[in-house]
């Protein structure tokens, strides 16, 4: 084995994550005055708060294996220390080909060491390129991978278009987005510039952000006549994660644009809302009836465009949920079990938003009731109602808004 460059690793320490041991920056050197670790200050990025993100990645690849989708080749286009690709290489079965890429020369040297100490040298290649240039070159040379990862610090938008052509047919791509402020509408003009979506102040911003992100990913794919199915997506802590599988045919694209893309019409006064698919939005006879709130008569704000269909596949999330505790080294299995259960439950309701109980209650000038009482009330009237993994005060329901308001009024008296 080549000797390790100790000087380069000054300020680094050997840590363990999953089954991998890697050199990562010493966390205590990069703490803010409030004591919080700031990973972007370190010379090579490593964020221990993202362990669950990587744990889910491992479980998703196992899930796909159970579903008959084999992953043998992977590329982590934004690798930093290489932790994600290294974990996939040693924790999932049958990986024969790993490319770890980062534009930072120091990151490339550190990931080179990390590959060696995890005995992955024979299956791994380190690349020190701009992720976009590398993606285009791989595609030009006819190289496609089973699994592709894009995990930037901030928005994935600059990398989406080149990366979407890298997976094989049936291959999978995972995106992280940590720019929650523009995605959830804290900076509406940034949402417009970066994600081409109009956004209003609303009470379901976590779900809106995820759906605006998915719309943008699919829109880029469709521009190139490439189709993807969404396997699993979620919100957690300070980020969104979306996994998609490239389909063999592009025949379904027009149907997805017509029925999967759409808008939400939102009443900022009473918080009434409804969604409308692209094909109906552009039908003036339909849309003219949607522009005024049918509860309070205020004009409805138009929010979007966004993805309005399922954001996860039931069989994938169910399998992931089932196998979560099978791999004893997965540290965040308890959290993942809870999150995947909530995702399964909320997907029994086919509406692209939740209602925030505090906000809706305040329009009724009443105290918010306990969420379980609202769910029981809606169930007793024959409606489906579930919690959402995105917000502890959020309720998803197929009930008309008036019925939810009646339940809130009944339960708070
Ligand atoms: C958030 S970190 C990646 C974290 C890593 N995936 C993990 O799980 O720890 C983002 C990385 O992208 C790299 N990067 C930024 N712009 C890039 C580009 N255009 N091409 C390649 N790498 C880039 C940065 O150097 C940084 O190491």
Coordinates of C-alpha atoms and ligand atoms in Angstrom, one line a residue:
X1 CA 0.0 0.0 0.0
X2 CA 1.3 3.5 -0.9
X3 CA 2.2 5.6 2.2
X4 CA -0.3 8.0 3.5
X5 CA 0.6 11.7 3.2
X6 CA 0.4 12.7 6.9
X7 CA 1.1 16.4 6.3
X8 CA -1.9 16.7 4.0
X9 CA -4.0 15.1 6.7
X10 CA -3.1 17.6 9.4
X11 CA -6.4 18.9 10.7
X12 CA -8.2 15.7 9.7
X13 CA -9.2 12.7 11.9
X14 CA -10.1 9.2 11.3
X15 CA -13.9 8.7 11.8
X16 CA -16.3 5.9 11.3
X17 CA -19.6 6.1 9.4
X18 CA -21.6 3.0 8.5
X19 CA -19.0 0.4 7.7
X20 CA -16.5 2.9 6.4
X21 CA -13.5 4.5 8.1
X22 CA -12.5 7.8 6.5
X23 CA -10.3 10.8 7.1
X24 CA -12.6 13.8 7.6
X25 CA -11.9 17.4 8.9
X26 CA -11.7 17.7 12.7
X27 CA -15.1 19.1 13.5
X28 CA -14.1 21.2 16.5
X29 CA -11.9 23.4 14.2
X30 CA -14.9 24.6 12.3
X31 CA -17.4 25.6 14.9
X32 CA -19.4 28.8 14.8
X33 CA -19.6 31.1 17.8
X34 CA -22.9 29.4 18.7
X35 CA -21.1 26.1 18.8
X36 CA -22.7 24.7 15.7
X37 CA -20.3 22.9 13.3
X38 CA -20.1 24.6 9.9
X39 CA -19.1 22.0 7.3
X40 CA -18.6 24.5 4.5
X41 CA -15.7 26.1 6.4
X42 CA -13.7 22.9 6.4
X43 CA -11.1 22.5 3.5
X44 CA -13.0 19.3 2.5
X45 CA -16.7 19.0 3.1
X46 CA -18.0 16.5 5.6
X47 CA -21.3 16.8 7.4
X48 CA -22.2 14.4 10.1
X49 CA -25.8 15.7 10.1
X50 CA -26.2 14.0 6.7
X51 CA -25.6 10.4 8.0
X52 CA -29.3 9.7 7.7
X53 CA -29.3 10.9 4.1
X54 CA -26.5 8.5 3.3
X55 CA -28.1 5.7 5.4
X56 CA -31.3 6.0 3.3
X57 CA -29.1 5.9 0.2
X58 CA -27.7 2.5 1.2
X59 CA -31.2 1.2 2.1
X60 CA -32.6 2.4 -1.2
X61 CA -30.0 0.5 -3.1
X62 CA -30.8 -2.6 -1.1
X63 CA -34.5 -2.0 -1.8
X64 CA -33.9 -1.8 -5.5
X65 CA -31.9 -5.0 -5.4
X66 CA -34.9 -6.8 -3.8
X67 CA -37.0 -5.3 -6.6
X68 CA -34.7 -6.8 -9.2
X69 CA -32.8 -3.6 -10.1
X70 CA -29.1 -4.4 -9.7
X71 CA -26.6 -1.7 -9.0
X72 CA -23.0 -2.5 -10.0
X73 CA -21.6 0.8 -11.2
X74 CA -21.9 4.1 -9.3
X75 CA -20.7 7.7 -9.7
X76 CA -20.7 10.3 -7.0
X77 CA -20.3 13.5 -9.0
X78 CA -19.7 15.7 -5.9
X79 CA -17.8 13.4 -3.6
X80 CA -15.9 15.6 -1.1
X81 CA -14.3 13.0 1.3
X82 CA -15.8 10.2 -0.8
X83 CA -17.9 9.0 2.1
X84 CA -21.1 8.3 0.1
X85 CA -19.5 6.3 -2.7
X86 CA -17.2 4.5 -0.3
X87 CA -20.1 3.5 1.9
X88 CA -22.1 2.3 -1.2
X89 CA -18.9 0.3 -2.3
X90 CA -18.5 -1.5 1.0
X91 CA -22.1 -1.7 2.4
X92 CA -24.1 -2.8 -0.7
X93 CA -23.4 -6.1 -2.5
X94 CA -21.9 -6.5 -6.0
X95 CA -20.5 -3.0 -6.7
X96 CA -17.7 -3.4 -9.2
X97 CA -17.1 0.1 -10.5
X98 CA -17.0 3.3 -8.5
X99 CA -16.1 6.8 -9.8
X100 CA -15.6 9.5 -7.1
X101 CA -15.4 13.0 -8.5
X102 CA -14.8 16.4 -7.0
X103 CA -13.5 19.7 -8.5
X104 CA -11.4 20.4 -5.4
X105 CA -7.9 19.0 -5.7
X106 CA -7.5 18.5 -1.9
X107 CA -10.9 16.6 -1.8
X108 CA -9.5 14.3 -4.6
X109 CA -6.3 13.6 -2.6
X110 CA -8.3 12.9 0.6
X111 CA -10.8 10.6 -1.2
X112 CA -7.8 8.8 -2.7
X113 CA -6.6 8.0 0.8
X114 CA -10.1 7.1 1.9
X115 CA -10.5 4.7 -1.0
X116 CA -7.2 2.9 -0.1
X117 CA -7.9 2.5 3.6
X118 CA -11.3 1.0 2.8
X119 CA -9.7 -1.5 0.3
X120 CA -11.6 -0.2 -2.7
X121 CA -8.6 0.8 -4.8
X122 CA -9.2 -2.0 -7.4
X123 CA -12.8 -1.0 -8.1
X124 CA -12.5 2.8 -7.8
X125 CA -11.4 5.8 -9.9
X126 CA -10.8 9.3 -8.5
X127 CA -11.7 12.1 -10.9
X128 CA -11.0 15.8 -10.2
X129 CA -13.2 17.5 -12.7
X130 CA -16.1 19.8 -12.9
X131 CA -19.1 17.5 -12.5
X132 CA -20.8 19.0 -15.5
X133 CA -17.9 18.5 -17.9
X134 CA -17.4 15.0 -16.6
X135 CA -21.1 14.1 -17.1
X136 CA -21.1 15.3 -20.7
X137 CA -17.8 13.4 -21.4
X138 CA -19.1 10.2 -19.9
X139 CA -22.2 10.4 -22.1
X140 CA -20.2 11.3 -25.2
X141 CA -18.0 8.3 -24.7
X142 CA -21.1 6.0 -24.2
X143 CA -20.4 5.4 -20.5
X144 CA -23.5 5.1 -18.4
X145 CA -23.8 4.1 -14.7
X146 CA -26.3 2.2 -12.6
X147 CA -26.4 4.8 -9.9
X148 CA -25.5 8.6 -10.1
X149 CA -25.4 10.9 -7.1
X150 CA -25.6 14.7 -7.0
X151 CA -25.2 16.1 -3.5
X152 CA -24.2 19.8 -3.7
X153 CA -24.0 22.4 -1.0
X154 CA -27.1 24.4 -2.0
X155 CA -29.1 23.9 -5.2
X156 CA -28.7 21.0 -7.5
X157 CA -30.0 23.1 -10.5
X158 CA -26.6 23.6 -12.2
X159 CA -25.9 19.9 -12.3
X160 CA -29.3 18.5 -13.1
X161 CA -29.3 18.8 -16.9
X162 CA -25.8 17.2 -17.5
X163 CA -26.3 14.5 -14.8
X164 CA -29.7 13.3 -16.1
X165 CA -28.1 11.6 -19.1
X166 CA -25.5 9.6 -17.1
X167 CA -27.7 6.8 -15.7
X168 CA -28.3 3.7 -17.7
X169 CA -31.8 2.8 -18.8
X170 CA -33.4 1.7 -15.4
X171 CA -30.5 3.4 -13.7
X172 CA -31.2 5.6 -10.7
X173 CA -30.2 9.1 -9.8
X174 CA -30.3 10.8 -6.4
X175 CA -30.4 14.6 -5.9
X176 CA -30.0 16.5 -2.6
X177 CA -31.1 20.2 -2.4
X178 CA -30.2 22.2 0.7
X179 CA -31.4 25.6 -0.6
X180 CA -34.6 25.5 1.3
X181 CA -35.1 29.2 1.5
X182 CA -35.7 29.7 -2.2
X183 CA -37.6 26.4 -2.6
X184 CA -40.0 27.1 0.3
X185 CA -40.6 30.7 -0.7
X186 CA -38.6 32.7 1.9
X187 CA -37.2 34.5 -1.1
X188 CA -39.9 34.5 -3.8
X189 CA -37.8 36.2 -6.4
X190 CA -35.1 33.6 -5.9
X191 CA -37.7 30.9 -6.4
X192 CA -38.6 32.5 -9.7
X193 CA -35.0 33.0 -10.9
X194 CA -33.7 29.6 -9.9
X195 CA -36.8 27.3 -10.1
X196 CA -39.0 29.3 -12.5
X197 CA -41.9 29.1 -10.1
X198 CA -44.2 31.7 -8.6
X199 CA -44.8 31.2 -4.9
X200 CA -47.1 32.8 -2.4
X201 CA -46.8 32.9 1.4
X202 CA -48.5 29.6 2.3
X203 CA -48.9 27.0 5.1
X204 CA -47.6 24.0 3.2
X205 CA -44.2 25.3 2.1
X206 CA -42.2 22.1 2.8
X207 CA -44.3 20.1 0.4
X208 CA -44.4 22.9 -2.1
X209 CA -40.6 23.2 -2.2
X210 CA -40.2 19.4 -2.8
X211 CA -42.8 19.5 -5.6
X212 CA -41.2 22.6 -7.2
X213 CA -37.8 20.8 -7.2
X214 CA -39.3 17.6 -8.7
X215 CA -41.0 19.7 -11.4
X216 CA -37.6 21.2 -12.3
X217 CA -35.8 17.9 -12.4
X218 CA -38.4 16.3 -14.6
X219 CA -38.7 19.4 -16.8
X220 CA -35.0 19.2 -17.6
X221 CA -35.3 15.5 -18.4
X222 CA -38.3 15.9 -20.6
X223 CA -36.6 18.7 -22.6
X224 CA -34.1 16.0 -23.7
X225 CA -36.8 13.4 -24.3
X226 CA -35.6 11.4 -21.3
X227 CA -38.2 10.1 -18.9
X228 CA -37.9 9.3 -15.2
X229 CA -40.1 7.8 -12.5
X230 CA -39.9 9.1 -9.0
X231 CA -39.0 6.3 -6.6
X232 CA -38.7 8.1 -3.3
X233 CA -38.4 11.6 -2.1
X234 CA -38.5 13.3 1.3
X235 CA -37.8 16.3 3.4
X236 CA -35.6 16.1 6.5
X237 CA -33.7 18.5 8.7
X238 CA -32.4 21.1 6.3
X239 CA -32.7 19.3 2.9
X240 CA -34.7 17.6 0.3
X241 CA -33.7 14.3 -1.3
X242 CA -35.2 12.9 -4.6
X243 CA -34.5 9.5 -6.2
X244 CA -35.6 8.8 -9.7
X245 CA -35.3 5.9 -12.1
X246 CA -34.7 6.4 -15.8
X247 CA -37.3 4.7 -17.9
X248 CA -36.8 2.7 -21.1
X249 CA -39.3 4.6 -23.2
X250 CA -40.1 8.3 -23.4
X251 CA -43.7 7.6 -24.5
X252 CA -45.1 8.7 -21.1
X253 CA -43.6 12.2 -21.1
X254 CA -46.6 14.1 -22.6
X255 CA -49.0 12.4 -20.3
X256 CA -46.8 13.3 -17.3
X257 CA -46.6 17.0 -18.5
X258 CA -50.4 17.2 -19.0
X259 CA -51.4 15.4 -15.7
X260 CA -48.3 15.5 -13.4
X261 CA -47.3 19.1 -13.9
X262 CA -49.7 21.8 -12.6
X263 CA -50.5 24.6 -10.3
X264 CA -52.0 25.2 -6.9
X265 CA -54.6 27.9 -6.6
X266 CA -54.4 29.4 -3.1
X267 CA -56.5 31.8 -1.1
X268 CA -54.3 33.9 1.0
X269 CA -57.2 35.1 3.1
X270 CA -59.0 31.9 4.2
X271 CA -56.2 29.4 3.1
X272 CA -58.6 27.5 0.8
X273 CA -56.7 25.7 -2.0
X274 CA -57.1 23.4 -5.0
X275 CA -54.7 22.0 -7.6
X276 CA -55.1 22.0 -11.3
X277 CA -53.2 19.9 -13.9
X278 CA -51.4 21.6 -16.8
X279 CA -54.0 20.3 -19.3
X280 CA -56.9 21.9 -17.3
X281 CA -54.9 25.1 -16.5
X282 CA -54.7 25.9 -20.1
X283 CA -58.4 25.3 -20.7
X284 CA -60.0 28.7 -20.2
X285 CA -63.5 27.2 -19.5
X286 CA -62.1 25.2 -16.6
X287 CA -59.6 27.7 -15.1
X288 CA -62.1 30.6 -15.1
X289 CA -64.1 28.8 -12.4
X290 CA -61.0 28.3 -10.2
X291 CA -59.8 31.9 -10.0
X292 CA -62.1 33.0 -7.2
X293 CA -62.2 31.4 -3.7
X294 CA -65.4 29.4 -3.4
X295 CA -65.4 29.9 0.3
X296 CA -64.6 33.6 0.9
X297 CA -64.8 35.1 -2.6
X298 CA -61.2 36.4 -2.6
X299 CA -59.0 36.1 -5.7
X300 CA -56.9 32.9 -5.7
X301 CA -53.1 33.2 -6.1
X302 CA -51.6 30.9 -8.7
X303 CA -48.6 29.0 -7.3
X304 CA -46.2 26.9 -9.4
X305 CA -45.6 25.2 -11.7
X306 CA -45.0 22.1 -9.6
X307 CA -45.3 18.3 -9.7
X308 CA -48.8 17.4 -8.5
X309 CA -48.6 13.6 -8.5
X310 CA -47.1 11.0 -6.2
X311 CA -43.6 11.9 -4.9
X312 CA -42.8 8.2 -4.0
X313 CA -43.7 4.7 -5.1
X314 CA -45.6 2.7 -2.6
X315 CA -43.7 -0.6 -3.3
X316 CA -40.3 1.1 -2.9
X317 CA -41.1 2.9 0.3
X318 CA -42.8 -0.1 1.8
X319 CA -39.8 -2.3 1.1
X320 CA -37.4 0.3 2.4
X321 CA -39.6 0.5 5.5
X322 CA -39.6 -3.3 5.9
X323 CA -35.8 -3.7 5.6
X324 CA -34.8 -0.6 7.7
X325 CA -33.7 -2.5 10.8
X326 CA -32.1 -5.4 8.9
X327 CA -28.6 -3.8 8.7
X328 CA -27.3 -3.3 12.2
X329 CA -24.7 -0.7 11.2
X330 CA -27.4 1.7 9.9
X331 CA -27.3 4.2 12.8
X332 CA -30.4 6.2 11.9
X333 CA -32.7 3.2 11.4
X334 CA -35.2 4.3 14.0
X335 CA -35.6 7.7 12.4
X336 CA -35.8 6.2 8.9
X337 CA -38.5 3.7 10.1
X338 CA -40.6 6.6 11.4
X339 CA -40.1 8.7 8.3
X340 CA -40.8 5.9 5.8
X341 CA -44.0 5.0 7.7
X342 CA -45.3 8.6 7.5
X343 CA -44.4 8.7 3.8
X344 CA -46.3 5.5 3.2
X345 CA -49.4 6.8 5.1
X346 CA -49.4 10.3 3.5
X347 CA -49.3 8.7 0.0
X348 CA -52.7 7.2 0.6
X349 CA -54.0 10.7 0.0
X350 CA -53.6 12.0 -3.5
X351 CA -53.4 15.8 -3.0
X352 CA -50.2 17.8 -3.4
X353 CA -50.5 19.8 -0.2
X354 CA -51.1 19.5 3.5
X355 CA -52.9 21.9 5.9
X356 CA -51.1 23.5 8.8
X357 CA -53.4 23.3 11.8
X358 CA -52.1 26.5 13.5
X359 CA -52.5 28.6 10.4
X360 CA -56.0 27.2 9.5
X361 CA -57.2 27.5 13.1
X362 CA -56.0 31.1 13.2
X363 CA -58.2 32.0 10.2
X364 CA -61.1 30.6 12.3
X365 CA -60.0 32.6 15.3
X366 CA -59.7 29.5 17.4
X367 CA -57.0 27.5 19.1
X368 CA -55.5 24.6 17.1
X369 CA -56.9 21.3 18.3
X370 CA -54.6 18.2 18.7
X371 CA -53.8 16.7 15.4
X372 CA -55.0 13.2 16.3
X373 CA -58.5 14.7 17.1
X374 CA -58.7 16.3 13.7
X375 CA -57.7 13.1 12.0
X376 CA -60.4 11.2 14.1
X377 CA -63.0 13.8 13.2
X378 CA -62.3 13.6 9.5
X379 CA -62.2 9.8 9.6
X380 CA -65.6 9.7 11.4
X381 CA -67.1 11.7 8.5
X382 CA -65.7 9.2 6.0
X383 CA -62.6 11.0 4.8
X384 CA -59.0 9.9 4.8
X385 CA -56.7 12.0 6.8
X386 CA -53.0 11.5 7.7
X387 CA -50.1 13.2 9.2
X388 CA -47.3 14.3 6.9
X389 CA -43.5 13.6 7.5
X390 CA -42.8 17.2 6.5
X391 CA -44.5 19.0 9.3
X392 CA -45.6 17.8 12.8
X393 CA -48.6 20.3 12.6
X394 CA -49.5 19.3 9.0
X395 CA -52.6 17.2 8.0
X396 CA -53.2 15.7 4.6
X397 CA -56.8 14.9 3.8
X398 CA -59.0 14.2 0.8
X399 CA -61.8 16.1 2.6
X400 CA -63.1 19.4 1.2
X401 CA -61.6 22.4 3.0
X402 CA -65.0 23.2 4.5
X403 CA -65.1 19.8 6.2
X404 CA -61.6 20.3 7.7
X405 CA -62.7 23.8 9.0
X406 CA -65.8 22.2 10.6
X407 CA -63.7 19.6 12.3
X408 CA -61.3 22.3 13.6
X409 CA -64.3 24.3 15.0
X410 CA -65.9 21.2 16.5
X411 CA -62.7 19.9 18.1
X412 CA -61.6 23.2 19.6
X413 CA -64.8 23.8 21.5
Ligands
LIG1 C1 -21.9 19.0 -0.2 S1 -20.3 18.5 -0.7 C2 -20.5 16.9 -1.1 C3 -20.8 16.0 0.1 C4 -20.6 14.5 -0.1 N1 -21.5 14.1 -1.2 C5 -20.9 13.8 1.2 O1 -21.9 13.0 1.2 O2 -20.2 14.1 2.1 C6 -20.3 19.3 -2.3 C7 -18.9 19.1 -3.0 O3 -19.1 19.5 -4.4 C8 -17.8 20.0 -4.8 N2 -18.1 20.8 -6.0 C9 -18.7 22.1 -6.0 N3 -18.8 22.4 -7.3 C10 -18.4 21.4 -8.1 C11 -18.3 21.2 -9.5 N4 -18.8 22.1 -10.4 N5 -17.9 20.0 -9.9 C12 -17.4 19.1 -9.1 N6 -17.4 19.2 -7.7 C13 -17.9 20.4 -7.2 C14 -17.3 20.7 -3.6 O4 -15.9 20.8 -3.7 C15 -17.7 19.8 -2.4 O5 -16.8 19.0 -2.0

